[in-house]
PDB file of C-alpha atoms in Angstrom:
ATOM      1  CA  MET U   6    -103.660  33.032   2.909  1.00 56.00           C
ATOM      2  CA  SER U   7    -102.501  30.240   5.204  1.00 77.00           C
ATOM      3  CA  GLU U   8    -102.490  30.624   8.949  1.00 86.00           C
ATOM      4  CA  PRO U   9     -99.336  32.356  10.165  1.00 92.00           C
ATOM      5  CA  LEU U  10     -96.739  30.331  11.992  1.00 94.00           C
ATOM      6  CA  VAL U  11     -96.081  31.371  15.575  1.00 95.00           C
ATOM      7  CA  LEU U  12     -92.722  30.460  17.055  1.00 94.00           C
ATOM      8  CA  ALA U  13     -91.755  31.662  20.528  1.00 94.00           C
ATOM      9  CA  GLY U  14     -94.457  34.322  20.290  1.00 93.00           C
ATOM     10  CA  GLN U  15     -93.291  35.689  16.935  1.00 94.00           C
ATOM     11  CA  GLU U  16     -95.482  35.485  13.852  1.00 95.00           C
ATOM     12  CA  PHE U  17     -94.144  34.302  10.502  1.00 96.00           C
ATOM     13  CA  PHE U  18     -95.927  34.170   7.174  1.00 95.00           C
ATOM     14  CA  SER U  19     -93.404  31.823   5.621  1.00 96.00           C
ATOM     15  CA  ARG U  20     -93.053  28.346   7.055  1.00 97.00           C
ATOM     16  CA  LEU U  21     -89.716  27.719   5.425  1.00 97.00           C
ATOM     17  CA  ILE U  22     -86.585  28.159   7.545  1.00 97.00           C
ATOM     18  CA  ILE U  23     -83.367  28.193   5.588  1.00 97.00           C
ATOM     19  CA  GLY U  24     -79.861  27.284   6.601  1.00 95.00           C
ATOM     20  CA  THR U  25     -77.107  29.567   5.354  1.00 94.00           C
ATOM     21  CA  GLY U  26     -74.292  27.051   4.876  1.00 91.00           C
ATOM     22  CA  LYS U  27     -72.731  25.743   1.659  1.00 92.00           C
ATOM     23  CA  PHE U  28     -73.657  28.692  -0.602  1.00 92.00           C
ATOM     24  CA  ALA U  29     -71.034  29.672  -3.158  1.00 90.00           C
ATOM     25  CA  SER U  30     -70.990  33.292  -1.971  1.00 89.00           C
ATOM     26  CA  ALA U  31     -72.729  35.717   0.330  1.00 88.00           C
ATOM     27  CA  ASP U  32     -74.482  37.165  -2.710  1.00 91.00           C
ATOM     28  CA  ALA U  33     -75.776  33.741  -3.784  1.00 92.00           C
ATOM     29  CA  LEU U  34     -77.096  33.236  -0.266  1.00 93.00           C
ATOM     30  CA  ARG U  35     -78.835  36.612  -0.240  1.00 94.00           C
ATOM     31  CA  LYS U  36     -80.515  35.972  -3.586  1.00 96.00           C
ATOM     32  CA  ALA U  37     -81.598  32.469  -2.619  1.00 96.00           C
ATOM     33  CA  ALA U  38     -82.902  33.729   0.714  1.00 96.00           C
ATOM     34  CA  GLN U  39     -84.966  36.319  -1.088  1.00 96.00           C
ATOM     35  CA  ALA U  40     -86.328  33.773  -3.578  1.00 97.00           C
ATOM     36  CA  SER U  41     -87.192  31.349  -0.783  1.00 97.00           C
ATOM     37  CA  GLY U  42     -89.475  33.870   0.898  1.00 96.00           C
ATOM     38  CA  ALA U  43     -88.089  32.576   4.213  1.00 97.00           C
ATOM     39  CA  GLN U  44     -88.413  34.841   7.222  1.00 96.00           C
ATOM     40  CA  MET U  45     -86.018  32.908   9.383  1.00 96.00           C
ATOM     41  CA  ALA U  46     -82.496  31.634   8.776  1.00 96.00           C
ATOM     42  CA  THR U  47     -79.916  29.848  10.867  1.00 96.00           C
ATOM     43  CA  LEU U  48     -76.281  30.743  11.440  1.00 93.00           C
ATOM     44  CA  ALA U  49     -73.403  29.093  13.268  1.00 93.00           C
ATOM     45  CA  ILE U  50     -70.833  30.545  15.620  1.00 92.00           C
ATOM     46  CA  LYS U  51     -67.125  29.900  15.169  1.00 90.00           C
ATOM     47  CA  ARG U  52     -63.772  31.169  16.364  1.00 87.00           C
ATOM     48  CA  VAL U  53     -62.683  34.188  14.363  1.00 83.00           C
ATOM     49  CA  ASP U  54     -59.877  33.576  11.902  1.00 74.00           C
ATOM     50  CA  THR U  55     -58.176  36.947  11.655  1.00 64.00           C
ATOM     51  CA  ARG U  56     -56.225  35.895   8.555  1.00 59.00           C
ATOM     52  CA  PHE U  57     -59.385  36.232   6.476  1.00 56.00           C
ATOM     53  CA  GLY U  58     -61.841  39.063   6.242  1.00 57.00           C
ATOM     54  CA  ARG U  59     -65.313  38.442   7.491  1.00 61.00           C
ATOM     55  CA  ASP U  60     -67.881  37.350   4.986  1.00 61.00           C
ATOM     56  CA  ASP U  61     -70.682  39.438   6.400  1.00 79.00           C
ATOM     57  CA  ILE U  62     -73.869  37.506   5.928  1.00 83.00           C
ATOM     58  CA  VAL U  63     -75.670  38.926   8.932  1.00 84.00           C
ATOM     59  CA  GLN U  64     -76.507  42.393   7.655  1.00 84.00           C
ATOM     60  CA  PRO U  65     -77.759  41.354   4.182  1.00 88.00           C
ATOM     61  CA  LEU U  66     -80.141  38.857   5.794  1.00 90.00           C
ATOM     62  CA  LYS U  67     -81.295  41.413   8.352  1.00 89.00           C
ATOM     63  CA  ASP U  68     -81.916  43.835   5.491  1.00 89.00           C
ATOM     64  CA  LEU U  69     -84.288  41.258   3.994  1.00 91.00           C
ATOM     65  CA  GLY U  70     -86.230  41.261   7.261  1.00 93.00           C
ATOM     66  CA  ILE U  71     -85.103  37.729   8.093  1.00 95.00           C
ATOM     67  CA  THR U  72     -85.026  36.662  11.732  1.00 95.00           C
ATOM     68  CA  LEU U  73     -81.672  35.074  12.517  1.00 94.00           C
ATOM     69  CA  MET U  74     -81.350  32.057  14.720  1.00 95.00           C
ATOM     70  CA  PRO U  75     -77.862  30.901  15.710  1.00 95.00           C
ATOM     71  CA  ASN U  76     -77.169  27.224  16.224  1.00 96.00           C
ATOM     72  CA  THR U  77     -74.766  25.324  18.443  1.00 96.00           C
ATOM     73  CA  SER U  78     -73.332  23.274  15.615  1.00 93.00           C
ATOM     74  CA  GLY U  79     -69.950  21.842  16.534  1.00 91.00           C
ATOM     75  CA  ALA U  80     -70.935  21.229  20.142  1.00 94.00           C
ATOM     76  CA  ARG U  81     -70.096  17.691  21.231  1.00 95.00           C
ATOM     77  CA  ASP U  82     -71.902  17.756  24.567  1.00 96.00           C
ATOM     78  CA  ALA U  83     -74.375  19.790  26.583  1.00 97.00           C
ATOM     79  CA  ARG U  84     -71.697  21.934  28.201  1.00 96.00           C
ATOM     80  CA  GLU U  85     -70.342  23.057  24.826  1.00 95.00           C
ATOM     81  CA  ALA U  86     -73.854  23.670  23.492  1.00 97.00           C
ATOM     82  CA  VAL U  87     -74.720  25.904  26.446  1.00 97.00           C
ATOM     83  CA  PHE U  88     -71.453  27.800  25.964  1.00 96.00           C
ATOM     84  CA  ALA U  89     -72.142  28.247  22.227  1.00 95.00           C
ATOM     85  CA  ALA U  90     -75.661  29.488  22.987  1.00 97.00           C
ATOM     86  CA  LYS U  91     -74.329  32.097  25.395  1.00 96.00           C
ATOM     87  CA  LEU U  92     -71.685  33.204  22.891  1.00 95.00           C
ATOM     88  CA  SER U  93     -74.363  33.540  20.217  1.00 94.00           C
ATOM     89  CA  ARG U  94     -76.532  35.604  22.516  1.00 95.00           C
ATOM     90  CA  GLU U  95     -73.609  37.918  23.157  1.00 94.00           C
ATOM     91  CA  ALA U  96     -72.665  38.161  19.470  1.00 92.00           C
ATOM     92  CA  LEU U  97     -76.113  38.550  17.944  1.00 91.00           C
ATOM     93  CA  GLY U  98     -78.195  39.823  20.850  1.00 92.00           C
ATOM     94  CA  THR U  99     -80.818  37.105  20.512  1.00 94.00           C
ATOM     95  CA  ASP U 100     -82.042  34.535  22.987  1.00 96.00           C
ATOM     96  CA  TRP U 101     -83.221  32.234  20.194  1.00 97.00           C
ATOM     97  CA  ILE U 102     -81.033  29.185  19.801  1.00 97.00           C
ATOM     98  CA  LYS U 103     -81.138  26.037  17.714  1.00 97.00           C
ATOM     99  CA  VAL U 104     -79.550  23.374  19.877  1.00 97.00           C
ATOM    100  CA  GLU U 105     -77.456  20.892  17.913  1.00 97.00           C
ATOM    101  CA  VAL U 106     -75.245  18.421  19.706  1.00 96.00           C
ATOM    102  CA  HIS U 107     -73.570  15.890  17.474  1.00 92.00           C
ATOM    103  CA  PRO U 108     -70.442  14.224  18.781  1.00 89.00           C
ATOM    104  CA  ASP U 109     -70.292  11.870  15.807  1.00 87.00           C
ATOM    105  CA  GLN U 110     -68.754  13.544  12.763  1.00 86.00           C
ATOM    106  CA  LYS U 111     -69.645  10.854  10.233  1.00 87.00           C
ATOM    107  CA  TYR U 112     -73.434  10.951  10.437  1.00 89.00           C
ATOM    108  CA  LEU U 113     -73.819  14.125  12.546  1.00 90.00           C
ATOM    109  CA  LEU U 114     -76.618  12.474  14.452  1.00 93.00           C
ATOM    110  CA  PRO U 115     -77.811  14.463  17.464  1.00 95.00           C
ATOM    111  CA  ASP U 116     -76.936  12.974  20.841  1.00 96.00           C
ATOM    112  CA  PRO U 117     -80.300  12.596  22.594  1.00 97.00           C
ATOM    113  CA  VAL U 118     -79.059  12.729  26.189  1.00 97.00           C
ATOM    114  CA  GLU U 119     -76.761  15.728  25.723  1.00 97.00           C
ATOM    115  CA  THR U 120     -79.383  17.504  23.597  1.00 97.00           C
ATOM    116  CA  TYR U 121     -81.948  17.037  26.355  1.00 98.00           C
ATOM    117  CA  LEU U 122     -79.566  18.279  29.051  1.00 98.00           C
ATOM    118  CA  ALA U 123     -78.554  21.322  26.987  1.00 98.00           C
ATOM    119  CA  CYS U 124     -82.167  22.218  26.222  1.00 98.00           C
ATOM    120  CA  LYS U 125     -83.189  21.892  29.855  1.00 98.00           C
ATOM    121  CA  GLU U 126     -80.381  24.180  30.990  1.00 98.00           C
ATOM    122  CA  LEU U 127     -80.956  26.763  28.262  1.00 98.00           C
ATOM    123  CA  VAL U 128     -84.709  26.944  28.866  1.00 98.00           C
ATOM    124  CA  LYS U 129     -83.907  27.562  32.545  1.00 98.00           C
ATOM    125  CA  GLU U 130     -81.586  30.388  31.486  1.00 97.00           C
ATOM    126  CA  GLY U 131     -84.347  32.063  29.491  1.00 97.00           C
ATOM    127  CA  PHE U 132     -83.424  31.003  25.960  1.00 98.00           C
ATOM    128  CA  LYS U 133     -86.023  30.255  23.307  1.00 98.00           C
ATOM    129  CA  VAL U 134     -84.842  26.794  22.461  1.00 98.00           C
ATOM    130  CA  PHE U 135     -85.313  24.994  19.160  1.00 98.00           C
ATOM    131  CA  ALA U 136     -84.207  21.417  19.621  1.00 98.00           C
ATOM    132  CA  TYR U 137     -82.661  19.582  16.685  1.00 97.00           C
ATOM    133  CA  CYS U 138     -83.169  15.931  17.555  1.00 97.00           C
ATOM    134  CA  MET U 139     -83.716  12.408  16.369  1.00 96.00           C
ATOM    135  CA  ALA U 140     -87.230  11.624  15.173  1.00 97.00           C
ATOM    136  CA  ASP U 141     -87.900  10.016  18.531  1.00 98.00           C
ATOM    137  CA  PRO U 142     -91.416  10.672  19.827  1.00 98.00           C
ATOM    138  CA  CYS U 143     -90.439  10.001  23.464  1.00 97.00           C
ATOM    139  CA  LEU U 144     -87.541  12.448  23.251  1.00 98.00           C
ATOM    140  CA  CYS U 145     -89.699  15.078  21.562  1.00 98.00           C
ATOM    141  CA  LYS U 146     -92.277  14.788  24.340  1.00 97.00           C
ATOM    142  CA  ALA U 147     -89.533  15.068  26.966  1.00 98.00           C
ATOM    143  CA  LEU U 148     -88.163  18.181  25.230  1.00 98.00           C
ATOM    144  CA  GLU U 149     -91.664  19.605  25.090  1.00 97.00           C
ATOM    145  CA  GLU U 150     -91.996  19.065  28.841  1.00 97.00           C
ATOM    146  CA  VAL U 151     -88.812  21.005  29.618  1.00 98.00           C
ATOM    147  CA  GLY U 152     -90.218  23.943  27.674  1.00 97.00           C
ATOM    148  CA  VAL U 153     -88.569  24.115  24.262  1.00 98.00           C
ATOM    149  CA  ALA U 154     -90.134  26.504  21.758  1.00 97.00           C
ATOM    150  CA  ALA U 155     -90.123  23.839  19.037  1.00 98.00           C
ATOM    151  CA  VAL U 156     -88.760  20.405  18.310  1.00 98.00           C
ATOM    152  CA  MET U 157     -86.809  19.851  15.098  1.00 98.00           C
ATOM    153  CA  PRO U 158     -86.764  16.123  14.345  1.00 98.00           C
ATOM    154  CA  LEU U 159     -84.627  15.017  11.435  1.00 97.00           C
ATOM    155  CA  GLY U 160     -85.876  13.395   8.253  1.00 95.00           C
ATOM    156  CA  ALA U 161     -82.454  11.948   7.446  1.00 95.00           C
ATOM    157  CA  PRO U 162     -78.824  12.813   8.302  1.00 94.00           C
ATOM    158  CA  ILE U 163     -77.790  16.449   7.765  1.00 92.00           C
ATOM    159  CA  GLY U 164     -76.906  17.196   4.164  1.00 90.00           C
ATOM    160  CA  SER U 165     -77.853  13.719   2.934  1.00 92.00           C
ATOM    161  CA  ALA U 166     -80.834  14.921   0.836  1.00 92.00           C
ATOM    162  CA  LYS U 167     -82.408  11.510   1.424  1.00 95.00           C
ATOM    163  CA  GLY U 168     -85.802  12.883   2.324  1.00 95.00           C
ATOM    164  CA  LEU U 169     -88.208  11.738   5.005  1.00 96.00           C
ATOM    165  CA  GLU U 170     -86.595   8.447   5.962  1.00 96.00           C
ATOM    166  CA  THR U 171     -87.984   8.744   9.474  1.00 97.00           C
ATOM    167  CA  LEU U 172     -91.542   9.166   8.207  1.00 97.00           C
ATOM    168  CA  PRO U 173     -93.329   6.696  10.510  1.00 97.00           C
ATOM    169  CA  PHE U 174     -91.814   8.388  13.565  1.00 97.00           C
ATOM    170  CA  LEU U 175     -92.394  11.898  12.250  1.00 97.00           C
ATOM    171  CA  LYS U 176     -96.073  10.998  11.928  1.00 97.00           C
ATOM    172  CA  ILE U 177     -96.218  10.021  15.606  1.00 97.00           C
ATOM    173  CA  ILE U 178     -94.394  13.194  16.646  1.00 98.00           C
ATOM    174  CA  LEU U 179     -96.736  15.332  14.554  1.00 97.00           C
ATOM    175  CA  LYS U 180     -99.712  13.643  16.150  1.00 96.00           C
ATOM    176  CA  GLU U 181     -98.524  13.732  19.750  1.00 96.00           C
ATOM    177  CA  CYS U 182     -96.493  16.932  20.166  1.00 96.00           C
ATOM    178  CA  HIS U 183     -98.175  20.166  21.154  1.00 96.00           C
ATOM    179  CA  VAL U 184     -95.200  22.419  20.497  1.00 97.00           C
ATOM    180  CA  PRO U 185     -94.453  23.374  16.868  1.00 97.00           C
ATOM    181  CA  VAL U 186     -92.674  20.612  14.959  1.00 98.00           C
ATOM    182  CA  VAL U 187     -90.071  21.738  12.432  1.00 98.00           C
ATOM    183  CA  VAL U 188     -88.957  18.942  10.133  1.00 97.00           C
ATOM    184  CA  ASP U 189     -85.240  19.474   9.802  1.00 95.00           C
ATOM    185  CA  ALA U 190     -82.311  17.816   8.044  1.00 93.00           C
ATOM    186  CA  GLY U 191     -82.327  15.444   5.127  1.00 93.00           C
ATOM    187  CA  ILE U 192     -85.048  17.187   3.147  1.00 96.00           C
ATOM    188  CA  GLY U 193     -83.883  16.680  -0.420  1.00 95.00           C
ATOM    189  CA  SER U 194     -86.649  18.005  -2.630  1.00 97.00           C
ATOM    190  CA  PRO U 195     -89.602  20.376  -2.574  1.00 98.00           C
ATOM    191  CA  ALA U 196     -91.819  17.271  -2.533  1.00 97.00           C
ATOM    192  CA  ASP U 197     -90.316  16.292   0.845  1.00 97.00           C
ATOM    193  CA  ALA U 198     -91.174  19.730   2.187  1.00 97.00           C
ATOM    194  CA  ALA U 199     -94.725  19.603   0.819  1.00 98.00           C
ATOM    195  CA  LYS U 200     -95.187  16.120   2.298  1.00 97.00           C
ATOM    196  CA  SER U 201     -94.037  17.359   5.706  1.00 97.00           C
ATOM    197  CA  PHE U 202     -96.664  20.078   5.645  1.00 97.00           C
ATOM    198  CA  GLU U 203     -99.416  17.781   4.429  1.00 97.00           C
ATOM    199  CA  LEU U 204     -98.726  15.640   7.501  1.00 96.00           C
ATOM    200  CA  GLY U 205     -99.034  18.663   9.790  1.00 96.00           C
ATOM    201  CA  ALA U 206     -95.517  20.028  10.250  1.00 97.00           C
ATOM    202  CA  SER U 207     -95.447  23.608  11.481  1.00 97.00           C
ATOM    203  CA  ALA U 208     -92.346  24.440   9.456  1.00 98.00           C
ATOM    204  CA  VAL U 209     -89.473  22.842   7.593  1.00 98.00           C
ATOM    205  CA  MET U 210     -85.818  23.692   7.623  1.00 97.00           C
ATOM    206  CA  VAL U 211     -83.799  23.357   4.431  1.00 97.00           C
ATOM    207  CA  ASN U 212     -80.174  24.105   3.630  1.00 96.00           C
ATOM    208  CA  THR U 213     -78.292  21.647   1.422  1.00 95.00           C
ATOM    209  CA  ALA U 214     -81.200  20.953  -0.922  1.00 96.00           C
ATOM    210  CA  ILE U 215     -81.164  24.645  -1.880  1.00 97.00           C
ATOM    211  CA  ALA U 216     -77.473  25.496  -1.565  1.00 95.00           C
ATOM    212  CA  ALA U 217     -76.254  22.415  -3.441  1.00 95.00           C
ATOM    213  CA  ALA U 218     -78.830  22.594  -6.249  1.00 96.00           C
ATOM    214  CA  ARG U 219     -77.557  23.358  -9.744  1.00 96.00           C
ATOM    215  CA  ASP U 220     -79.483  26.649  -9.534  1.00 97.00           C
ATOM    216  CA  PRO U 221     -79.904  27.514  -5.848  1.00 97.00           C
ATOM    217  CA  ILE U 222     -82.039  30.593  -6.511  1.00 97.00           C
ATOM    218  CA  ALA U 223     -84.550  28.709  -8.657  1.00 98.00           C
ATOM    219  CA  MET U 224     -84.570  25.858  -6.136  1.00 98.00           C
ATOM    220  CA  ALA U 225     -85.236  28.317  -3.327  1.00 98.00           C
ATOM    221  CA  LYS U 226     -88.273  29.520  -5.224  1.00 98.00           C
ATOM    222  CA  ALA U 227     -89.402  25.918  -5.779  1.00 98.00           C
ATOM    223  CA  PHE U 228     -89.219  25.292  -2.020  1.00 98.00           C
ATOM    224  CA  ASN U 229     -91.143  28.486  -1.383  1.00 97.00           C
ATOM    225  CA  LEU U 230     -93.967  27.259  -3.624  1.00 97.00           C
ATOM    226  CA  ALA U 231     -93.898  23.694  -2.269  1.00 98.00           C
ATOM    227  CA  CYS U 232     -94.085  24.853   1.336  1.00 97.00           C
ATOM    228  CA  ALA U 233     -97.041  27.087   0.580  1.00 96.00           C
ATOM    229  CA  ALA U 234     -98.787  24.315  -1.386  1.00 97.00           C
ATOM    230  CA  GLY U 235     -98.168  21.691   1.290  1.00 97.00           C
ATOM    231  CA  ARG U 236     -99.461  23.904   4.062  1.00 96.00           C
ATOM    232  CA  GLU U 237    -102.542  24.954   2.095  1.00 96.00           C
ATOM    233  CA  ALA U 238    -103.240  21.291   1.358  1.00 96.00           C
ATOM    234  CA  TYR U 239    -103.040  20.524   5.076  1.00 96.00           C
ATOM    235  CA  GLU U 240    -105.406  23.357   5.932  1.00 95.00           C
ATOM    236  CA  ALA U 241    -107.759  22.315   3.135  1.00 95.00           C
ATOM    237  CA  GLY U 242    -107.933  18.793   4.576  1.00 95.00           C
ATOM    238  CA  LEU U 243    -106.758  15.905   2.432  1.00 93.00           C
ATOM    239  CA  ALA U 244    -109.349  13.449   1.168  1.00 91.00           C
ATOM    240  CA  ALA U 245    -109.426  10.208   3.129  1.00 91.00           C
ATOM    241  CA  THR U 246    -107.656   7.233   1.572  1.00 90.00           C
ATOM    242  CA  VAL U 247    -109.728   4.121   0.904  1.00 90.00           C
ATOM    243  CA  GLU U 248    -108.780   0.603  -0.185  1.00 92.00           C
ATOM    244  CA  THR U 249    -111.256   0.249  -3.060  1.00 91.00           C
ATOM    245  CA  ALA U 250    -112.152   2.479  -5.997  1.00 87.00           C
ATOM    246  CA  SER U 251    -114.581   5.318  -5.475  1.00 82.00           C
ATOM    247  CA  ALA U 252    -116.079   6.577  -8.726  1.00 84.00           C
ATOM    248  CA  THR U 253    -115.527  10.137  -9.767  1.00 85.00           C
ATOM    249  CA  SER U 254    -117.896   9.836 -12.762  1.00 82.00           C
ATOM    250  CA  PRO U 255    -121.534   8.683 -12.874  1.00 77.00           C
ATOM    251  CA  MET U 256    -121.626   4.883 -13.105  1.00 72.00           C
ATOM    252  CA  GLU U 257    -124.996   4.332 -14.869  1.00 69.00           C
ATOM    253  CA  GLN U 258    -124.707   1.653 -17.492  1.00 69.00           C
ATOM    254  CA  PHE U 259    -125.456   4.053 -20.322  1.00 66.00           C
ATOM    255  CA  LEU U 260    -123.186   2.281 -22.740  1.00 66.00           C
ATOM    256  CA  SER U 261    -124.700  -1.182 -22.409  1.00 67.00           C
ATOM    257  CA  GLU U 262    -128.230   0.303 -22.556  1.00 65.00           C
ATOM    258  CA  ALA U 263    -127.409   2.242 -25.692  1.00 62.00           C
ATOM    259  CA  MET U 264    -126.092  -0.913 -27.325  1.00 64.00           C
ATOM    260  CA  GLN U 265    -129.325  -2.797 -26.822  1.00 62.00           C
TER     261      GLN U 265
ATOM    262  CA  MET C 613     -46.531  38.850  28.475  1.00 89.00           C
ATOM    263  CA  GLN C 614     -48.117  36.049  26.555  1.00 92.00           C
ATOM    264  CA  ILE C 615     -51.763  35.675  25.608  1.00 91.00           C
ATOM    265  CA  LYS C 616     -53.227  32.582  24.038  1.00 92.00           C
ATOM    266  CA  PHE C 617     -55.420  34.044  21.338  1.00 93.00           C
ATOM    267  CA  ASN C 618     -57.757  31.600  19.602  1.00 91.00           C
ATOM    268  CA  GLY C 619     -55.386  28.769  20.421  1.00 88.00           C
ATOM    269  CA  LYS C 620     -52.115  30.502  19.415  1.00 90.00           C
ATOM    270  CA  LEU C 621     -49.625  32.177  21.722  1.00 91.00           C
ATOM    271  CA  GLN C 622     -49.066  35.885  21.120  1.00 89.00           C
ATOM    272  CA  GLU C 623     -46.601  38.197  22.812  1.00 89.00           C
ATOM    273  CA  ILE C 624     -47.913  41.592  23.872  1.00 88.00           C
ATOM    274  CA  SER C 625     -45.562  44.225  25.209  1.00 81.00           C
ATOM    275  CA  ASN C 626     -47.784  46.495  27.205  1.00 81.00           C
ATOM    276  CA  GLU C 627     -50.546  46.081  29.669  1.00 88.00           C
ATOM    277  CA  MET C 628     -53.752  46.465  27.807  1.00 92.00           C
ATOM    278  CA  SER C 629     -57.470  46.005  28.124  1.00 92.00           C
ATOM    279  CA  LEU C 630     -59.391  43.373  26.268  1.00 93.00           C
ATOM    280  CA  GLN C 631     -60.944  46.178  24.209  1.00 94.00           C
ATOM    281  CA  GLN C 632     -57.501  47.456  23.113  1.00 92.00           C
ATOM    282  CA  PHE C 633     -56.327  43.929  22.335  1.00 92.00           C
ATOM    283  CA  LEU C 634     -59.303  43.294  20.068  1.00 92.00           C
ATOM    284  CA  THR C 635     -59.182  46.721  18.417  1.00 91.00           C
ATOM    285  CA  GLU C 636     -55.496  46.219  17.551  1.00 89.00           C
ATOM    286  CA  ARG C 637     -56.463  43.034  15.758  1.00 88.00           C
ATOM    287  CA  GLY C 638     -59.230  44.713  13.809  1.00 87.00           C
ATOM    288  CA  ILE C 639     -62.014  42.817  15.527  1.00 88.00           C
ATOM    289  CA  PRO C 640     -65.256  44.810  15.685  1.00 86.00           C
ATOM    290  CA  ALA C 641     -67.600  44.528  18.639  1.00 86.00           C
ATOM    291  CA  ASP C 642     -70.599  44.076  16.391  1.00 85.00           C
ATOM    292  CA  GLY C 643     -71.395  40.426  15.788  1.00 86.00           C
ATOM    293  CA  THR C 644     -68.594  39.301  18.097  1.00 90.00           C
ATOM    294  CA  ALA C 645     -68.467  37.396  21.364  1.00 94.00           C
ATOM    295  CA  CYS C 646     -65.388  37.059  23.502  1.00 95.00           C
ATOM    296  CA  ALA C 647     -64.392  34.630  26.231  1.00 95.00           C
ATOM    297  CA  VAL C 648     -61.393  34.877  28.536  1.00 95.00           C
ATOM    298  CA  ASN C 649     -60.314  31.640  30.186  1.00 95.00           C
ATOM    299  CA  GLU C 650     -63.554  30.139  28.881  1.00 92.00           C
ATOM    300  CA  GLU C 651     -65.731  32.714  30.647  1.00 93.00           C
ATOM    301  CA  ILE C 652     -67.723  35.056  28.427  1.00 95.00           C
ATOM    302  CA  VAL C 653     -66.902  38.736  28.922  1.00 95.00           C
ATOM    303  CA  ALA C 654     -69.841  40.979  27.980  1.00 94.00           C
ATOM    304  CA  LYS C 655     -69.029  43.769  25.532  1.00 92.00           C
ATOM    305  CA  ALA C 656     -69.827  46.395  28.135  1.00 92.00           C
ATOM    306  CA  GLY C 657     -66.937  45.029  30.200  1.00 93.00           C
ATOM    307  CA  TRP C 658     -64.245  44.855  27.504  1.00 94.00           C
ATOM    308  CA  ALA C 659     -62.764  48.291  28.205  1.00 93.00           C
ATOM    309  CA  ASP C 660     -62.257  47.597  31.921  1.00 94.00           C
ATOM    310  CA  PHE C 661     -61.016  44.058  31.556  1.00 94.00           C
ATOM    311  CA  MET C 662     -57.207  44.086  31.861  1.00 93.00           C
ATOM    312  CA  LEU C 663     -55.363  41.186  30.299  1.00 92.00           C
ATOM    313  CA  GLN C 664     -52.851  39.258  32.374  1.00 91.00           C
ATOM    314  CA  ASP C 665     -49.988  36.952  31.429  1.00 91.00           C
ATOM    315  CA  GLY C 666     -51.143  33.491  30.407  1.00 92.00           C
ATOM    316  CA  MET C 667     -54.752  34.406  29.774  1.00 94.00           C
ATOM    317  CA  GLN C 668     -56.639  32.582  27.076  1.00 94.00           C
ATOM    318  CA  VAL C 669     -58.677  34.871  24.823  1.00 94.00           C
ATOM    319  CA  ASP C 670     -61.152  33.334  22.402  1.00 94.00           C
ATOM    320  CA  VAL C 671     -63.115  35.426  19.938  1.00 94.00           C
ATOM    321  CA  PHE C 672     -66.134  34.173  18.074  1.00 93.00           C
ATOM    322  CA  SER C 673     -68.364  35.483  15.331  1.00 90.00           C
ATOM    323  CA  LEU C 674     -71.339  34.305  13.352  1.00 89.00           C
ATOM    324  CA  VAL C 675     -70.758  32.394  10.166  1.00 88.00           C
ATOM    325  CA  ALA C 676     -72.919  30.592   7.633  1.00 87.00           C
ATOM    326  CA  GLY C 677     -74.455  27.381   8.903  1.00 85.00           C
ATOM    327  CA  GLY C 678     -77.512  25.184   8.766  1.00 83.00           C
TER     328      GLY C 678
END
């Protein structure tokens, strides 16, 4: 059994956090969530459209014992993010918040300045803040200093499934940050998740790679296995890499001696 | 009087509380947050909060998201 993950004082035995967007139905989400083994999932907050009934995804996830973390997706600056966090707290009764501030709609890249300002304010107001951010080691350290519960640097743009394109910077963040590091956004395959763990990530967050798979439930299971394997590999300690060959079989010259 | 509800103007005939306004529109308290004139009104205060002409009421709930 791998070490449990502790986020904001709460213990988790799964290190996979799932996003709940893009699933074909609430039932598909519930089944994928179950197959993923995830114990935490994110939600967004939006204005109610009274023309349509609510697609209740909250209760089915709660019934699976999944901790729900709202995000501030849609916020274009710190002020909107703080407002969304307070709305989420009122709606869901949780002080956990994933801060996302992305004014640019094309790449949905998080604005570093507004993200920092929102996180600082929300920490002051008693929220447990999970900061979605660029894979910028300086920013992650600054967020750590204002007291976020975790940093969530991106691997690639949201929904791009491009994998760990920010790898060199993720490595620095994983080495230098003392708060949990959740690799978020862009993870496209279970291999990306396993790689994140092998490098020392505390958790990974996955949405599109599961929801947009041909079989989301089977893919959720694949991520479950990959996360567990990657973390166990990290705890087991990877063998050091070397530049030259290092024999795995005895190298006595038995063949040439036998030929003589 | 007129209330701007989630960005659209609505006419209401009688004085009513925020709680009555939301109940009439089938909006449950559970999983909902409400702001009036961009200030969040806690659920415990909905029943006592009387709406006035021109107020902006925004109602939010949790939806799927990553």
